[in-house]
Backbone as CSV, one residue per row, in Angstrom:
resi,resn,N_x,N_y,N_z,CA_x,CA_y,CA_z,C_x,C_y,C_z
1,GLN,-12.070,-65.172,-18.727,-12.134,-64.339,-19.912,-13.104,-63.190,-19.690
2,VAL,-12.779,-62.097,-20.313,-13.633,-60.908,-20.257,-14.004,-60.537,-21.690
3,GLN,-15.259,-60.294,-21.901,-15.724,-59.859,-23.215,-16.083,-58.378,-23.139
4,LEU,-15.662,-57.651,-24.152,-15.906,-56.204,-24.209,-16.573,-55.861,-25.535
5,VAL,-17.622,-55.073,-25.458,-18.334,-54.664,-26.666,-18.527,-53.156,-26.635
6,GLU,-17.952,-52.481,-27.628,-18.092,-51.031,-27.729,-19.327,-50.674,-28.550
7,SER,-19.854,-49.505,-28.261,-20.967,-48.964,-29.037,-20.926,-47.447,-28.958
8,GLY,-21.700,-46.810,-29.817,-21.840,-45.363,-29.755,-21.043,-44.587,-30.786
9,GLY,-20.240,-45.282,-31.569,-19.497,-44.582,-32.602,-20.400,-44.098,-33.714
10,GLY,-19.833,-43.302,-34.598,-20.611,-42.796,-35.725,-19.918,-41.640,-36.375
11,SER,-20.670,-40.937,-37.198,-20.151,-39.779,-37.910,-20.723,-38.512,-37.295
12,VAL,-19.884,-37.521,-37.131,-20.301,-36.266,-36.511,-19.506,-35.128,-37.138
13,GLN,-20.077,-33.956,-37.141,-19.356,-32.794,-37.641,-18.432,-32.239,-36.565
14,ALA,-17.412,-31.551,-37.015,-16.473,-30.927,-36.092,-17.224,-30.045,-35.103
15,GLY,-16.822,-30.119,-33.852,-17.498,-29.386,-32.796,-18.579,-30.192,-32.100
16,GLY,-18.936,-31.325,-32.675,-19.992,-32.145,-32.106,-19.502,-33.018,-30.975
17,SER,-20.424,-33.828,-30.463,-20.143,-34.689,-29.316,-20.610,-36.109,-29.593
18,LEU,-19.976,-37.042,-28.925,-20.396,-38.436,-28.961,-20.118,-39.048,-27.600
19,ARG,-20.899,-40.059,-27.236,-20.604,-40.832,-26.047,-20.468,-42.288,-26.439
20,LEU,-19.307,-42.829,-26.181,-19.049,-44.235,-26.432,-19.334,-45.034,-25.165
21,ALA,-19.741,-46.262,-25.358,-19.979,-47.170,-24.239,-19.210,-48.462,-24.477
22,CYS,-18.798,-49.075,-23.387,-18.107,-50.361,-23.454,-18.744,-51.276,-22.413
23,ALA,-19.457,-52.274,-22.883,-20.118,-53.217,-21.985,-19.204,-54.402,-21.737
24,ALA,-18.968,-54.692,-20.474,-18.086,-55.795,-20.097,-18.899,-56.950,-19.540
25,SER,-18.454,-58.149,-19.849,-19.095,-59.346,-19.314,-18.037,-60.414,-19.091
26,GLY,-18.426,-61.462,-18.372,-17.485,-62.529,-18.079,-16.799,-62.291,-16.750
27,ALA,-15.540,-62.625,-16.678,-14.779,-62.561,-15.425,-14.279,-61.156,-15.133
28,THR,-15.202,-60.214,-15.022,-14.815,-58.809,-14.839,-14.125,-58.576,-13.510
29,ASN,-14.388,-59.433,-12.521,-13.725,-59.273,-11.222,-12.236,-59.552,-11.300
30,SER,-11.770,-60.112,-12.403,-10.345,-60.410,-12.561,-9.560,-59.193,-13.041
31,THR,-10.258,-58.111,-13.341,-9.578,-56.912,-13.843,-9.770,-55.758,-12.870
32,ASN,-8.838,-54.826,-12.894,-8.897,-53.667,-12.021,-8.917,-52.346,-12.782
33,CYS,-8.713,-52.425,-14.067,-8.600,-51.197,-14.844,-9.238,-51.387,-16.211
34,MET,-9.931,-50.371,-16.643,-10.441,-50.334,-18.007,-9.999,-49.038,-18.654
35,GLY,-9.892,-49.092,-19.955,-9.413,-47.900,-20.638,-9.927,-47.781,-22.045
36,TRP,-9.752,-46.578,-22.576,-10.084,-46.276,-23.965,-8.810,-45.976,-24.731
37,PHE,-8.720,-46.534,-25.902,-7.608,-46.321,-26.805,-8.183,-46.023,-28.179
38,ARG,-7.362,-45.480,-29.063,-7.833,-45.234,-30.422,-6.691,-45.408,-31.405
39,GLN,-7.079,-45.732,-32.637,-6.091,-45.895,-33.698,-6.610,-45.237,-34.957
40,ALA,-5.888,-44.222,-35.392,-6.221,-43.529,-36.632,-5.513,-44.228,-37.787
41,PRO,-6.011,-44.085,-39.002,-5.369,-44.731,-40.160,-3.903,-44.328,-40.276
42,GLY,-3.045,-45.327,-40.400,-1.628,-45.065,-40.580,-0.878,-44.678,-39.324
43,LYS,-1.558,-44.729,-38.190,-0.923,-44.344,-36.927,-0.981,-45.494,-35.927
44,GLU,-0.139,-45.412,-34.919,-0.160,-46.410,-33.855,-1.350,-46.167,-32.936
45,ARG,-1.771,-47.236,-32.293,-2.849,-47.102,-31.321,-2.334,-46.325,-30.114
46,GLU,-3.156,-45.402,-29.627,-2.722,-44.544,-28.527,-3.748,-44.589,-27.396
47,GLY,-3.274,-44.331,-26.197,-4.157,-44.317,-25.042,-4.874,-43.003,-24.905
48,ILE,-6.113,-43.053,-24.451,-6.925,-41.862,-24.246,-7.155,-41.638,-22.760
49,ALA,-7.748,-42.623,-22.103,-8.091,-42.491,-20.696,-8.208,-43.866,-20.056
50,LEU,-7.909,-43.911,-18.768,-8.003,-45.135,-17.975,-8.829,-44.867,-16.732
51,ILE,-9.470,-45.909,-16.235,-10.204,-45.768,-14.984,-9.989,-47.009,-14.128
52,ASN,-9.616,-46.777,-12.867,-9.504,-47.881,-11.923,-10.929,-48.266,-11.527
53,THR,-11.310,-49.478,-11.830,-12.709,-49.871,-11.655,-13.103,-50.022,-10.193
54,HIS,-12.124,-50.075,-9.296,-12.434,-50.201,-7.867,-12.452,-48.858,-7.159
55,THR,-11.482,-47.999,-7.473,-11.390,-46.703,-6.795,-12.072,-45.581,-7.562
56,GLY,-12.245,-45.777,-8.864,-12.788,-44.720,-9.709,-11.758,-43.690,-10.132
57,ASN,-10.505,-43.876,-9.736,-9.466,-42.942,-10.158,-9.335,-42.968,-11.671
58,THR,-9.130,-41.799,-12.244,-9.034,-41.686,-13.695,-7.688,-41.109,-14.102
59,TYR,-7.287,-41.457,-15.304,-6.015,-41.015,-15.851,-6.254,-40.669,-17.316
60,TYR,-5.638,-39.582,-17.758,-5.878,-39.107,-19.111,-4.581,-38.822,-19.852
61,ASP,-4.633,-39.000,-21.153,-3.632,-38.382,-22.006,-3.864,-36.887,-21.875
62,GLU,-2.827,-36.175,-21.499,-3.008,-34.773,-21.159,-3.504,-33.940,-22.331
63,SER,-3.203,-34.368,-23.541,-3.637,-33.585,-24.705,-5.140,-33.707,-24.942
64,LEU,-5.771,-34.707,-24.300,-7.199,-34.921,-24.512,-8.028,-34.578,-23.284
65,ARG,-7.370,-34.390,-22.154,-8.096,-34.031,-20.936,-8.879,-32.742,-21.175
66,GLY,-10.086,-32.736,-20.715,-10.930,-31.552,-20.900,-11.944,-31.733,-22.013
67,ARG,-11.568,-32.444,-23.038,-12.533,-32.747,-24.109,-13.102,-34.151,-23.962
68,PHE,-12.328,-35.051,-23.376,-12.748,-36.442,-23.226,-12.885,-36.754,-21.736
69,THR,-13.964,-37.432,-21.372,-14.206,-37.789,-19.983,-14.573,-39.259,-19.894
70,ILE,-13.838,-39.982,-19.058,-14.106,-41.401,-18.856,-14.939,-41.567,-17.592
71,SER,-15.860,-42.517,-17.619,-16.684,-42.782,-16.448,-17.133,-44.237,-16.496
72,GLN,-17.763,-44.679,-15.411,-18.217,-46.066,-15.367,-19.513,-46.174,-14.595
73,ASP,-20.262,-47.197,-14.910,-21.458,-47.559,-14.166,-21.243,-49.005,-13.755
74,ASN,-20.825,-49.201,-12.516,-20.469,-50.542,-12.080,-21.673,-51.477,-12.049
75,GLU,-22.847,-50.924,-11.803,-24.037,-51.791,-11.770,-24.326,-52.374,-13.140
76,LYS,-23.969,-51.622,-14.165,-24.214,-52.081,-15.530,-22.965,-52.689,-16.161
77,ASN,-21.849,-52.712,-15.408,-20.577,-53.203,-15.960,-20.259,-52.502,-17.275
78,THR,-20.460,-51.210,-17.281,-20.273,-50.437,-18.509,-19.393,-49.232,-18.245
79,MET,-18.498,-48.985,-19.163,-17.613,-47.830,-19.118,-18.000,-46.895,-20.260
80,TYR,-17.800,-45.619,-20.046,-18.192,-44.625,-21.041,-17.015,-43.703,-21.384
81,LEU,-17.112,-43.119,-22.560,-16.198,-42.051,-22.945,-17.038,-40.946,-23.563
82,GLN,-17.155,-39.854,-22.838,-17.860,-38.690,-23.358,-16.853,-37.825,-24.092
83,MET,-17.161,-37.516,-25.334,-16.258,-36.724,-26.157,-16.990,-35.476,-26.624
84,ILE,-16.380,-34.323,-26.408,-16.971,-33.062,-26.841,-15.986,-32.313,-27.719
85,SER,-16.499,-31.279,-28.387,-15.643,-30.437,-29.240,-14.769,-31.296,-30.151
86,LEU,-15.394,-32.249,-30.794,-14.644,-33.181,-31.628,-14.021,-32.489,-32.828
87,LYS,-12.851,-32.987,-33.214,-12.088,-32.431,-34.320,-11.868,-33.519,-35.367
88,PRO,-11.606,-33.139,-36.606,-11.303,-34.165,-37.622,-10.148,-35.075,-37.216
89,ASP,-9.186,-34.545,-36.460,-8.056,-35.369,-35.994,-8.486,-36.443,-35.007
90,ASP,-9.697,-36.351,-34.474,-10.200,-37.390,-33.572,-10.734,-38.597,-34.333
91,THR,-10.782,-38.501,-35.649,-11.247,-39.636,-36.450,-10.338,-40.834,-36.235
92,ALA,-10.930,-41.939,-35.801,-10.156,-43.141,-35.484,-11.121,-44.255,-35.128
93,LYS,-10.565,-45.439,-34.977,-11.319,-46.536,-34.396,-11.009,-46.537,-32.913
94,TYR,-12.059,-46.553,-32.118,-11.915,-46.453,-30.675,-12.145,-47.819,-30.042
95,TYR,-11.218,-48.184,-29.174,-11.246,-49.490,-28.528,-11.335,-49.336,-27.017
96,CYS,-12.027,-50.256,-26.380,-11.930,-50.351,-24.935,-11.117,-51.590,-24.590
97,ALA,-10.506,-51.531,-23.429,-9.646,-52.615,-22.986,-9.773,-52.776,-21.483
98,ALA,-9.434,-53.971,-21.015,-9.474,-54.254,-19.582,-8.205,-54.991,-19.182
99,GLY,-7.718,-54.662,-18.001,-6.506,-55.290,-17.512,-6.397,-55.187,-16.012
100,SER,-5.238,-55.565,-15.507,-5.071,-55.614,-14.061,-4.505,-54.329,-13.472
101,ARG,-3.849,-53.505,-14.291,-3.223,-52.288,-13.772,-3.511,-51.107,-14.686
102,CYS,-3.678,-49.947,-14.086,-3.887,-48.725,-14.858,-2.530,-48.125,-15.242
103,VAL,-1.971,-48.675,-16.291,-0.745,-48.136,-16.870,-0.989,-47.984,-18.358
104,TRP,-0.166,-47.181,-19.007,-0.405,-46.900,-20.417,0.136,-47.990,-21.346
105,TRP,0.945,-48.901,-20.787,1.492,-49.960,-21.627,0.395,-50.908,-22.061
106,GLN,0.108,-50.931,-23.345,-1.035,-51.682,-23.850,-0.861,-53.190,-23.678
107,GLY,0.380,-53.625,-23.540,0.645,-55.050,-23.353,0.074,-55.604,-22.070
108,LEU,-0.267,-54.728,-21.123,-0.836,-55.181,-19.859,-2.353,-55.241,-19.894
109,PHE,-2.913,-55.016,-21.070,-4.363,-55.129,-21.232,-4.648,-56.362,-22.094
110,PRO,-4.998,-57.480,-21.468,-5.209,-58.705,-22.241,-6.548,-58.769,-22.961
111,TYR,-7.477,-57.918,-22.541,-8.826,-57.997,-23.116,-9.140,-56.724,-23.893
112,TRP,-9.609,-56.919,-25.108,-9.916,-55.808,-26.004,-11.250,-56.037,-26.696
113,GLY,-11.943,-54.936,-26.941,-13.140,-55.006,-27.761,-12.775,-54.941,-29.231
114,GLN,-13.794,-55.031,-30.070,-13.590,-55.007,-31.516,-13.439,-53.594,-32.057
115,GLY,-13.811,-52.626,-31.272,-13.664,-51.242,-31.702,-14.929,-50.679,-32.302
116,THR,-15.027,-49.362,-32.231,-16.140,-48.649,-32.848,-15.564,-47.431,-33.574
117,GLN,-16.040,-47.211,-34.780,-15.468,-46.152,-35.618,-16.085,-44.798,-35.280
118,VAL,-15.228,-43.815,-35.150,-15.652,-42.420,-34.978,-15.071,-41.616,-36.141
119,THR,-15.936,-40.945,-36.860,-15.507,-40.133,-37.991,-15.993,-38.707,-37.783
120,VAL,-15.063,-37.766,-37.786,-15.387,-36.361,-37.568,-15.089,-35.604,-38.856
121,SER,-16.104,-34.979,-39.411,-15.941,-34.254,-40.662,-15.845,-32.747,-40.385
122,SER,-15.106,-32.083,-41.259,-14.913,-30.635,-41.068,-16.011,-29.833,-41.738
């Protein structure tokens, strides 16, 4: 089992920045990919960015590339999401997930955190 705990969410004005963190513990060696997803009210959960935890290769939803940056600190077993130029449309609950493959199909991510709320006001 892998446990994931997100932190760093909060309220920010449009144009602001936030950095989310996802601390992983447990059987982290059983996973090869971690990712960030988000779910806005009334919408389906969508993928933001993925990172191969062994190679460091990253993958982004193209509409968010440039404003959102995924990174990891393997010594701390922590993944990050740096978000800049935030917009009200970025308001959502942000989740981290871990799985065996870096694909966008959420069904291949068996481990999920509880989420952290990000609210962007205009």
